[in-house]
């Protein structure tokens, strides 16, 4: 028997009979990234008509699909109109989730959605059960396109008088989708390559519009539905109230701290007027929530401001949204747990409701994994690249939390560091808990016995 036939028989015997929803999501994202990388490798995708090579194309496709925003080359300078269209499609599909695109096609074809598709849809939207998931998916699609359309219209009207209708429409659509999906890609390189939004740092229409899109995209689809149904804060679910409170507090805290730490920095807020300082301090706080647009030079931030940025980037947006990171409610559960234990209490409560112990442990697990991976990434990048540890950690957290901001280290990444960043962007978008549960703990054995307890000295 030939080797090829033996391999085929081995595959038939050992091939997976079915994939869980988590595995389907992880595999589909990987396939989408490879497809995007293949398209970006084509000479037609590059502005100079020469292939960019597979590795830069893979890096860009991963960053777009995982709505991160880290790039090896300026998007406008490197990629042609075709390449930019590919990137925008990857951002849209990656931001809303591939199931949103698939469901849109099903709706258009008027096909029925089966139970397995509903399970995958629920997993992609971070919903606990399949009840009402199709209705929620419709809300996601209609709401997302409506918000992106309004944002695109505002930006188009802003750019039209100065740059003409065609350019204004292109910029409006691209940056509205990029902001709402928390991707951070921009095509303003025609004005100043690699400058992101620095050219617009004094424009409140551009910054406030993009900031609003970032916040709306980062709240989460479940929050939208809850607000649309109940409207009044007291009637909202505990999860929605936690998201809104945490989001507001983080934005306000980031705004205040950024202004205080950067107020007199000559390389960032120092030369600006009072209004521009407040505007850019607010936008910096918002964009750190995994958006990736930069209205000030991130590499010129003070060490204190970089530390604040690391914390906000690591926290990220909310579950079931276009944002990444540790997630707002996960962070709040950790704070509530610490506060509860500090008072000698064993239960964690929020808005007169008890949070299950299992979810508290899940939050602690995710936080530990995120912090451990971020530190490892910072050490690895600083050891393999001509970059200091602070900037290397900034790059690591930015990739893992799918933020896309950089302190200037991206252009100095070696091949091993680029591969690490690609892996971090993928894990950050698909979800550390999804990866661990789907691939490492899919066949977890039941606990059939327990050992006797022992007491340890803690603290």
Short mmCIF file of C-alpha atoms in Angstrom, two decimals:
data_model
loop_
_atom_site.label_atom_id
_atom_site.label_comp_id
_atom_site.label_asym_id
_atom_site.label_seq_id
_atom_site.Cartn_x
_atom_site.Cartn_y
_atom_site.Cartn_z
CA UNK A 1 0.00 0.00 0.00
CA UNK A 2 1.35 3.40 -0.96
CA UNK A 3 2.14 6.04 1.64
CA UNK A 4 -0.58 8.31 0.24
CA UNK A 5 -3.21 5.57 0.65
CA UNK A 6 -2.05 4.82 4.21
CA UNK A 7 -2.31 8.51 5.12
CA UNK A 8 -5.81 8.65 3.61
CA UNK A 9 -6.97 5.60 5.58
CA UNK A 10 -5.45 7.04 8.76
CA UNK A 11 -7.37 10.29 8.16
CA UNK A 12 -10.63 8.39 7.64
CA UNK A 13 -10.20 6.54 10.95
CA UNK A 14 -9.09 9.52 13.03
CA UNK A 15 -10.79 12.51 11.41
CA UNK A 16 -12.97 14.60 13.74
CA UNK A 17 -16.61 13.58 13.47
CA UNK A 18 -17.92 16.99 14.49
CA UNK A 19 -16.64 20.33 15.69
CA UNK A 20 -17.90 22.19 18.71
CA UNK A 21 -19.07 25.80 18.20
CA UNK A 22 -15.88 27.14 19.80
CA UNK A 23 -13.72 25.10 17.45
CA UNK A 24 -15.79 26.19 14.44
CA UNK A 25 -15.24 29.83 15.38
CA UNK A 26 -11.50 29.39 15.89
CA UNK A 27 -11.00 27.42 12.67
CA UNK A 28 -13.14 29.79 10.60
CA UNK A 29 -11.21 32.82 11.81
CA UNK A 30 -7.96 31.07 10.88
CA UNK A 31 -9.27 30.22 7.40
CA UNK A 32 -10.50 33.79 6.90
CA UNK A 33 -7.07 35.14 7.88
CA UNK A 34 -5.30 32.81 5.44
CA UNK A 35 -7.73 33.76 2.67
CA UNK A 36 -7.14 37.45 3.32
CA UNK A 37 -3.38 36.92 3.41
CA UNK A 38 -3.55 35.15 0.05
CA UNK A 39 -5.43 38.05 -1.51
CA UNK A 40 -3.05 40.63 -0.05
CA UNK A 41 -0.09 38.67 -1.43
CA UNK A 42 -1.32 39.33 -4.97
CA UNK A 43 0.60 42.07 -6.85
CA UNK A 44 -2.71 43.85 -7.50
CA UNK A 45 -3.12 44.41 -3.74
CA UNK A 46 0.07 46.51 -3.51
CA UNK A 47 0.30 50.10 -4.67
CA UNK A 48 3.58 49.51 -6.53
CA UNK A 49 2.28 46.40 -8.33
CA UNK A 50 4.76 44.09 -6.59
CA UNK A 51 3.77 41.37 -4.14
CA UNK A 52 4.27 42.39 -0.52
CA UNK A 53 5.23 38.82 0.39
CA UNK A 54 3.31 36.31 2.46
CA UNK A 55 4.55 37.29 5.93
CA UNK A 56 3.61 41.02 5.71
CA UNK A 57 0.31 40.00 4.09
CA UNK A 58 -0.38 37.49 6.89
CA UNK A 59 0.47 40.10 9.53
CA UNK A 60 -1.90 42.63 7.94
CA UNK A 61 -4.70 40.10 7.37
CA UNK A 62 -4.49 38.91 10.98
CA UNK A 63 -4.53 42.49 12.25
CA UNK A 64 -7.57 43.34 10.09
CA UNK A 65 -9.56 40.16 10.81
CA UNK A 66 -8.79 40.40 14.52
CA UNK A 67 -9.63 44.15 14.37
CA UNK A 68 -6.33 45.13 15.94
CA UNK A 69 -4.75 47.81 13.77
CA UNK A 70 -1.04 47.01 14.15
CA UNK A 71 0.63 47.34 10.72
CA UNK A 72 4.10 46.87 9.32
CA UNK A 73 3.44 49.44 6.58
CA UNK A 74 1.20 52.47 6.28
CA UNK A 75 -2.13 51.23 4.90
CA UNK A 76 -2.51 53.88 2.20
CA UNK A 77 1.15 53.86 1.12
CA UNK A 78 1.46 50.07 0.81
CA UNK A 79 -1.93 48.84 -0.35
CA UNK A 80 -3.82 49.68 -3.53
CA UNK A 81 -7.54 50.27 -3.74
CA UNK A 82 -8.07 46.52 -4.11
CA UNK A 83 -5.87 45.82 -1.09
CA UNK A 84 -7.68 48.42 1.00
CA UNK A 85 -11.02 46.87 0.00
CA UNK A 86 -9.79 43.44 1.12
CA UNK A 87 -8.67 44.93 4.44
CA UNK A 88 -12.02 46.68 4.93
CA UNK A 89 -13.94 43.44 4.25
CA UNK A 90 -11.76 41.58 6.75
CA UNK A 91 -12.39 44.31 9.32
CA UNK A 92 -16.15 44.16 8.82
CA UNK A 93 -16.37 40.38 8.96
CA UNK A 94 -13.90 40.12 11.82
CA UNK A 95 -15.55 42.91 13.79
CA UNK A 96 -19.14 41.70 13.56
CA UNK A 97 -18.12 38.03 13.47
CA UNK A 98 -18.21 35.67 10.53
CA UNK A 99 -21.58 34.35 11.72
CA UNK A 100 -23.05 37.80 11.13
CA UNK A 101 -21.95 37.66 7.50
CA UNK A 102 -23.21 34.10 7.13
CA UNK A 103 -26.53 34.98 8.77
CA UNK A 104 -26.96 37.99 6.50
CA UNK A 105 -26.61 35.67 3.51
CA UNK A 106 -29.13 33.25 5.03
CA UNK A 107 -31.59 36.10 5.61
CA UNK A 108 -31.19 37.29 2.03
CA UNK A 109 -31.75 33.76 0.68
CA UNK A 110 -34.66 33.27 3.12
CA UNK A 111 -33.29 29.98 4.41
CA UNK A 112 -34.01 28.42 7.80
CA UNK A 113 -31.35 28.46 10.50
CA UNK A 114 -30.72 25.09 12.13
CA UNK A 115 -29.90 24.29 15.74
CA UNK A 116 -26.16 23.89 15.12
CA UNK A 117 -26.02 27.25 13.36
CA UNK A 118 -27.85 28.80 16.31
CA UNK A 119 -25.30 27.29 18.72
CA UNK A 120 -22.40 28.73 16.74
CA UNK A 121 -24.22 32.06 16.51
CA UNK A 122 -24.76 32.13 20.27
CA UNK A 123 -21.10 31.33 20.92
CA UNK A 124 -19.95 34.05 18.50
CA UNK A 125 -22.16 36.62 20.23
CA UNK A 126 -21.15 35.44 23.72
CA UNK A 127 -24.75 34.44 24.52
CA UNK A 128 -25.44 31.73 27.07
CA UNK A 129 -28.32 30.03 25.21
CA UNK A 130 -29.89 29.88 21.75
CA UNK A 131 -33.21 31.40 22.80
CA UNK A 132 -33.79 34.60 20.83
CA UNK A 133 -30.34 34.44 19.25
CA UNK A 134 -31.70 34.93 15.70
CA UNK A 135 -33.57 38.05 16.81
CA UNK A 136 -30.40 39.30 18.47
CA UNK A 137 -28.42 38.63 15.30
CA UNK A 138 -30.89 40.70 13.30
CA UNK A 139 -30.51 43.51 15.83
CA UNK A 140 -26.73 43.29 15.48
CA UNK A 141 -26.84 43.51 11.70
CA UNK A 142 -29.42 46.30 11.44
CA UNK A 143 -27.92 48.30 14.32
CA UNK A 144 -24.34 47.93 13.10
CA UNK A 145 -25.05 49.01 9.53
CA UNK A 146 -27.22 51.89 10.74
CA UNK A 147 -24.54 53.21 13.12
CA UNK A 148 -21.78 52.76 10.54
CA UNK A 149 -23.95 54.52 7.95
CA UNK A 150 -24.58 57.52 10.22
CA UNK A 151 -20.88 57.74 11.06
CA UNK A 152 -19.91 57.51 7.39
CA UNK A 153 -22.39 60.28 6.51
CA UNK A 154 -21.05 62.65 9.17
CA UNK A 155 -17.43 62.04 8.14
CA UNK A 156 -18.25 62.36 4.44
CA UNK A 157 -19.92 65.73 5.00
CA UNK A 158 -16.87 66.84 6.99
CA UNK A 159 -14.32 65.85 4.33
CA UNK A 160 -16.37 66.81 1.25
CA UNK A 161 -15.70 70.57 1.04
CA UNK A 162 -11.92 70.14 1.31
CA UNK A 163 -11.22 66.88 -0.54
CA UNK A 164 -14.13 66.34 -2.94
CA UNK A 165 -17.03 63.88 -2.84
CA UNK A 166 -15.20 60.74 -4.03
CA UNK A 167 -12.37 60.99 -1.50
CA UNK A 168 -14.74 62.12 1.26
CA UNK A 169 -17.06 59.15 0.67
CA UNK A 170 -14.15 56.70 0.62
CA UNK A 171 -12.65 58.11 3.81
CA UNK A 172 -16.04 58.32 5.51
CA UNK A 173 -17.01 54.69 4.84
CA UNK A 174 -13.57 53.23 5.58
CA UNK A 175 -12.99 55.05 8.86
CA UNK A 176 -16.58 54.65 10.09
CA UNK A 177 -16.34 50.86 9.73
CA UNK A 178 -12.81 50.80 11.13
CA UNK A 179 -13.85 52.84 14.19
CA UNK A 180 -17.08 50.97 14.91
CA UNK A 181 -15.27 47.61 14.62
CA UNK A 182 -12.52 48.98 16.90
CA UNK A 183 -9.95 48.16 14.20
CA UNK A 184 -7.84 51.32 14.12
CA UNK A 185 -6.89 51.09 10.44
CA UNK A 186 -6.74 54.42 8.60
CA UNK A 187 -6.00 55.59 5.06
CA UNK A 188 -4.96 59.13 5.95
CA UNK A 189 -1.43 58.23 4.85
CA UNK A 190 -1.97 60.33 1.73
CA UNK A 191 -1.69 63.37 4.03
CA UNK A 192 1.08 62.09 6.31
CA UNK A 193 2.14 58.40 6.11
CA UNK A 194 1.96 56.62 9.44
CA UNK A 195 0.55 59.63 11.33
CA UNK A 196 -2.88 58.07 11.99
CA UNK A 197 -5.20 60.86 13.27
CA UNK A 198 -2.48 63.34 14.31
CA UNK A 199 -3.44 65.52 11.32
CA UNK A 200 -6.96 65.76 12.80
CA UNK A 201 -6.01 66.33 16.43
CA UNK A 202 -7.69 69.76 16.40
CA UNK A 203 -10.86 68.63 14.62
CA UNK A 204 -13.70 67.90 17.07
CA UNK A 205 -16.03 66.57 14.35
CA UNK A 206 -13.61 63.83 13.30
CA UNK A 207 -12.43 62.88 16.79
CA UNK A 208 -15.84 62.96 18.48
CA UNK A 209 -17.51 61.03 15.64
CA UNK A 210 -14.85 58.34 15.66
CA UNK A 211 -14.88 58.30 19.47
CA UNK A 212 -18.65 57.76 19.54
CA UNK A 213 -18.36 54.91 17.02
CA UNK A 214 -15.62 53.30 19.11
CA UNK A 215 -17.71 53.43 22.30
CA UNK A 216 -20.86 52.11 20.60
CA UNK A 217 -18.94 49.24 19.03
CA UNK A 218 -17.27 48.40 22.33
CA UNK A 219 -20.44 48.26 24.46
CA UNK A 220 -21.59 44.90 23.14
CA UNK A 221 -24.61 43.67 21.24
CA UNK A 222 -26.43 42.31 24.32
CA UNK A 223 -26.21 45.76 25.89
CA UNK A 224 -27.79 47.32 22.81
CA UNK A 225 -30.76 44.96 22.97
CA UNK A 226 -31.25 45.44 26.70
CA UNK A 227 -31.20 49.23 26.34
CA UNK A 228 -33.58 49.10 23.35
CA UNK A 229 -36.08 46.94 25.27
CA UNK A 230 -35.97 48.44 28.78
CA UNK A 231 -34.56 51.97 28.21
CA UNK A 232 -34.58 53.03 31.87
CA UNK A 233 -31.41 52.31 33.85
CA UNK A 234 -33.20 50.67 36.80
CA UNK A 235 -34.90 48.20 34.48
CA UNK A 236 -31.70 47.11 32.77
CA UNK A 237 -30.07 43.79 33.58
CA UNK A 238 -27.19 43.59 36.02
CA UNK A 239 -24.73 42.86 33.21
CA UNK A 240 -25.81 45.91 31.19
CA UNK A 241 -25.61 48.18 34.23
CA UNK A 242 -22.13 46.90 35.04
CA UNK A 243 -21.02 47.51 31.45
CA UNK A 244 -22.37 51.07 31.37
CA UNK A 245 -21.00 52.04 34.78
CA UNK A 246 -17.58 50.49 34.17
CA UNK A 247 -17.31 52.00 30.70
CA UNK A 248 -18.20 55.48 31.95
CA UNK A 249 -15.80 55.29 34.90
CA UNK A 250 -12.91 54.01 32.76
CA UNK A 251 -13.40 56.71 30.11
CA UNK A 252 -13.59 59.44 32.74
CA UNK A 253 -10.58 58.09 34.67
CA UNK A 254 -8.53 57.72 31.51
CA UNK A 255 -9.47 61.23 30.41
CA UNK A 256 -8.47 62.82 33.70
CA UNK A 257 -5.23 60.85 34.08
CA UNK A 258 -4.16 61.48 30.49
CA UNK A 259 -4.72 65.22 30.84
CA UNK A 260 -2.90 65.38 34.19
CA UNK A 261 0.10 63.33 33.04
CA UNK A 262 0.43 64.86 29.55
CA UNK A 263 -0.76 68.44 30.14
CA UNK A 264 2.71 70.00 29.83
CA UNK A 265 4.37 67.35 27.65
CA UNK A 266 5.76 69.31 24.66
CA UNK A 267 5.55 66.21 22.43
CA UNK A 268 1.84 65.52 23.04
CA UNK A 269 -0.70 67.85 24.70
CA UNK A 270 1.72 70.61 25.75
CA UNK A 271 1.52 72.91 22.67
CA UNK A 272 -2.27 72.55 22.28
CA UNK A 273 -4.95 75.01 23.32
CA UNK A 274 -7.14 74.28 26.35
CA UNK A 275 -9.98 72.91 24.22
CA UNK A 276 -7.67 70.71 22.15
CA UNK A 277 -6.02 69.34 25.28
CA UNK A 278 -9.37 68.27 26.71
CA UNK A 279 -10.50 66.89 23.34
CA UNK A 280 -7.36 64.83 22.78
CA UNK A 281 -7.28 63.65 26.40
CA UNK A 282 -10.83 62.34 25.96
CA UNK A 283 -10.06 60.71 22.61
CA UNK A 284 -6.93 59.08 24.00
CA UNK A 285 -8.98 57.55 26.81
CA UNK A 286 -11.56 56.26 24.31
CA UNK A 287 -9.15 54.89 21.71
CA UNK A 288 -7.24 52.93 24.35
CA UNK A 289 -10.38 50.78 24.66
CA UNK A 290 -9.02 48.57 21.80
CA UNK A 291 -9.66 51.07 18.99
CA UNK A 292 -6.09 51.82 17.91
CA UNK A 293 -6.40 55.32 16.41
CA UNK A 294 -3.71 57.73 17.56
CA UNK A 295 -4.34 61.49 17.72
CA UNK A 296 -1.08 62.01 19.65
CA UNK A 297 2.30 60.31 19.31
CA UNK A 298 2.14 57.24 21.55
CA UNK A 299 5.90 56.89 21.64
CA UNK A 300 6.23 60.37 23.17
CA UNK A 301 3.92 59.70 26.11
CA UNK A 302 5.40 59.99 29.59
CA UNK A 303 6.08 56.76 31.46
CA UNK A 304 3.11 57.45 33.71
CA UNK A 305 0.78 57.89 30.74
CA UNK A 306 2.12 54.70 29.15
CA UNK A 307 1.37 52.82 32.37
CA UNK A 308 -2.20 54.14 32.35
CA UNK A 309 -2.46 53.18 28.68
CA UNK A 310 -1.33 49.63 29.44
CA UNK A 311 -4.02 49.20 32.09
CA UNK A 312 -6.81 50.59 29.90
CA UNK A 313 -5.70 48.57 26.88
CA UNK A 314 -5.59 45.40 28.93
CA UNK A 315 -9.14 45.95 30.23
CA UNK A 316 -10.53 46.66 26.76
CA UNK A 317 -14.21 46.72 25.84
CA UNK A 318 -17.20 44.53 26.70
CA UNK A 319 -18.08 40.91 25.94
CA UNK A 320 -19.94 40.22 22.73
CA UNK A 321 -18.70 43.46 21.16
CA UNK A 322 -16.22 44.42 18.46
CA UNK A 323 -13.63 45.22 21.16
CA UNK A 324 -11.03 42.94 22.72
CA UNK A 325 -9.13 42.90 25.99
CA UNK A 326 -9.84 41.43 29.39
CA UNK A 327 -13.38 42.91 29.16
CA UNK A 328 -15.04 45.50 31.37
CA UNK A 329 -17.27 43.20 33.42
CA UNK A 330 -14.41 40.75 33.99
CA UNK A 331 -12.37 43.63 35.39
CA UNK A 332 -15.28 44.81 37.56
CA UNK A 333 -15.87 41.30 38.92
CA UNK A 334 -12.20 41.19 39.97
CA UNK A 335 -12.53 44.54 41.75
CA UNK A 336 -15.73 43.44 43.47
CA UNK A 337 -14.07 40.18 44.54
CA UNK A 338 -11.08 42.04 46.02
CA UNK A 339 -13.38 44.48 47.81
CA UNK A 340 -15.50 41.62 49.12
CA UNK A 341 -12.53 39.65 50.43
CA UNK A 342 -10.99 42.76 51.98
CA UNK A 343 -14.18 43.14 54.06
CA UNK A 344 -14.08 39.47 55.07
CA UNK A 345 -17.05 38.45 52.93
CA UNK A 346 -17.19 35.25 50.89
CA UNK A 347 -19.81 36.36 48.37
CA UNK A 348 -19.40 38.79 45.48
CA UNK A 349 -22.45 40.96 44.88
CA UNK A 350 -23.46 43.67 42.40
CA UNK A 351 -26.74 45.62 42.28
CA UNK A 352 -28.23 43.35 44.97
CA UNK A 353 -27.40 40.19 43.03
CA UNK A 354 -24.84 37.50 43.90
CA UNK A 355 -22.26 36.63 41.24
CA UNK A 356 -21.66 32.84 41.04
CA UNK A 357 -18.33 31.67 42.42
CA UNK A 358 -17.57 29.90 39.17
CA UNK A 359 -17.74 33.14 37.20
CA UNK A 360 -15.43 34.81 39.72
CA UNK A 361 -12.90 32.02 39.17
CA UNK A 362 -13.31 32.37 35.39
CA UNK A 363 -12.55 36.09 35.68
CA UNK A 364 -9.44 35.38 37.76
CA UNK A 365 -8.27 32.74 35.27
CA UNK A 366 -8.67 35.03 32.27
CA UNK A 367 -6.93 37.89 34.06
CA UNK A 368 -3.99 35.70 35.03
CA UNK A 369 -3.63 34.34 31.48
CA UNK A 370 -3.79 37.83 29.95
CA UNK A 371 -1.23 39.31 32.34
CA UNK A 372 1.12 36.32 32.07
CA UNK A 373 1.01 36.35 28.25
CA UNK A 374 1.45 40.13 28.14
CA UNK A 375 4.54 40.01 30.36
CA UNK A 376 6.00 37.09 28.42
CA UNK A 377 5.41 38.97 25.17
CA UNK A 378 7.11 42.07 26.54
CA UNK A 379 10.15 40.04 27.63
CA UNK A 380 10.32 38.17 24.31
CA UNK A 381 10.06 41.30 22.17
CA UNK A 382 12.60 43.25 24.21
CA UNK A 383 14.99 40.26 24.03
CA UNK A 384 14.69 39.77 20.26
CA UNK A 385 14.26 43.37 19.07
CA UNK A 386 16.11 46.66 19.61
CA UNK A 387 13.25 47.90 21.80
CA UNK A 388 13.08 48.79 25.52
CA UNK A 389 10.91 46.69 27.82
CA UNK A 390 8.23 49.37 28.31
CA UNK A 391 7.65 49.81 24.58
CA UNK A 392 7.87 46.04 24.09
CA UNK A 393 5.22 45.48 26.77
CA UNK A 394 3.11 48.21 25.13
CA UNK A 395 3.31 46.29 21.83
CA UNK A 396 2.52 42.97 23.50
CA UNK A 397 -0.55 44.27 25.33
CA UNK A 398 -1.72 46.13 22.23
CA UNK A 399 -1.68 42.91 20.19
CA UNK A 400 -3.14 40.66 22.89
CA UNK A 401 -5.97 43.11 23.65
CA UNK A 402 -6.45 43.80 19.90
CA UNK A 403 -5.88 47.53 20.40
CA UNK A 404 -3.48 48.43 17.61
CA UNK A 405 -1.66 51.34 19.23
CA UNK A 406 2.12 51.27 19.15
CA UNK A 407 4.86 53.22 20.86
CA UNK A 408 6.99 52.80 17.74
CA UNK A 409 8.09 49.20 18.16
CA UNK A 410 6.13 47.63 15.27
CA UNK A 411 8.59 48.72 12.60
CA UNK A 412 11.49 47.24 14.60
CA UNK A 413 10.00 43.78 15.11
CA UNK A 414 12.13 40.83 14.05
CA UNK A 415 10.57 37.82 12.31
CA UNK A 416 10.11 35.82 15.57
CA UNK A 417 8.52 38.87 17.23
CA UNK A 418 6.18 39.35 14.26
CA UNK A 419 5.08 35.72 14.52
CA UNK A 420 4.42 36.20 18.25
CA UNK A 421 2.35 39.32 17.55
CA UNK A 422 0.34 37.44 14.90
CA UNK A 423 -0.41 34.69 17.43
CA UNK A 424 -1.34 37.24 20.10
CA UNK A 425 -3.74 39.08 17.79
CA UNK A 426 -5.45 35.80 16.88
CA UNK A 427 -5.74 34.62 20.48
CA UNK A 428 -6.90 38.04 21.59
CA UNK A 429 -9.77 38.13 19.10
CA UNK A 430 -10.96 34.52 19.26
CA UNK A 431 -10.73 34.66 23.04
CA UNK A 432 -8.38 33.05 25.51
CA UNK A 433 -11.20 31.30 27.31
CA UNK A 434 -12.71 30.08 24.04
CA UNK A 435 -9.35 28.70 22.92
CA UNK A 436 -8.64 26.97 26.24
CA UNK A 437 -12.12 25.48 26.56
CA UNK A 438 -12.50 24.56 22.91
CA UNK A 439 -9.12 22.94 22.32
CA UNK A 440 -7.57 22.10 25.67
CA UNK A 441 -10.57 21.22 27.80
CA UNK A 442 -13.03 19.86 25.29
CA UNK A 443 -12.89 16.37 26.75
CA UNK A 444 -12.42 17.31 30.38
CA UNK A 445 -12.81 14.33 32.69
CA UNK A 446 -15.20 14.46 35.59
CA UNK A 447 -13.79 14.84 39.08
CA UNK A 448 -14.46 11.39 40.55
CA UNK A 449 -12.72 11.97 43.87
CA UNK A 450 -11.29 14.76 46.04
CA UNK A 451 -8.24 14.92 48.29
CA UNK A 452 -8.37 15.89 51.93
CA UNK A 453 -8.17 19.62 52.55
CA UNK A 454 -5.10 21.34 53.93
CA UNK A 455 -4.54 24.88 55.17
CA UNK A 456 -1.81 27.12 53.78
CA UNK A 457 -0.35 30.48 54.77
CA UNK A 458 -1.66 33.05 52.29
CA UNK A 459 -0.32 36.60 52.23
#
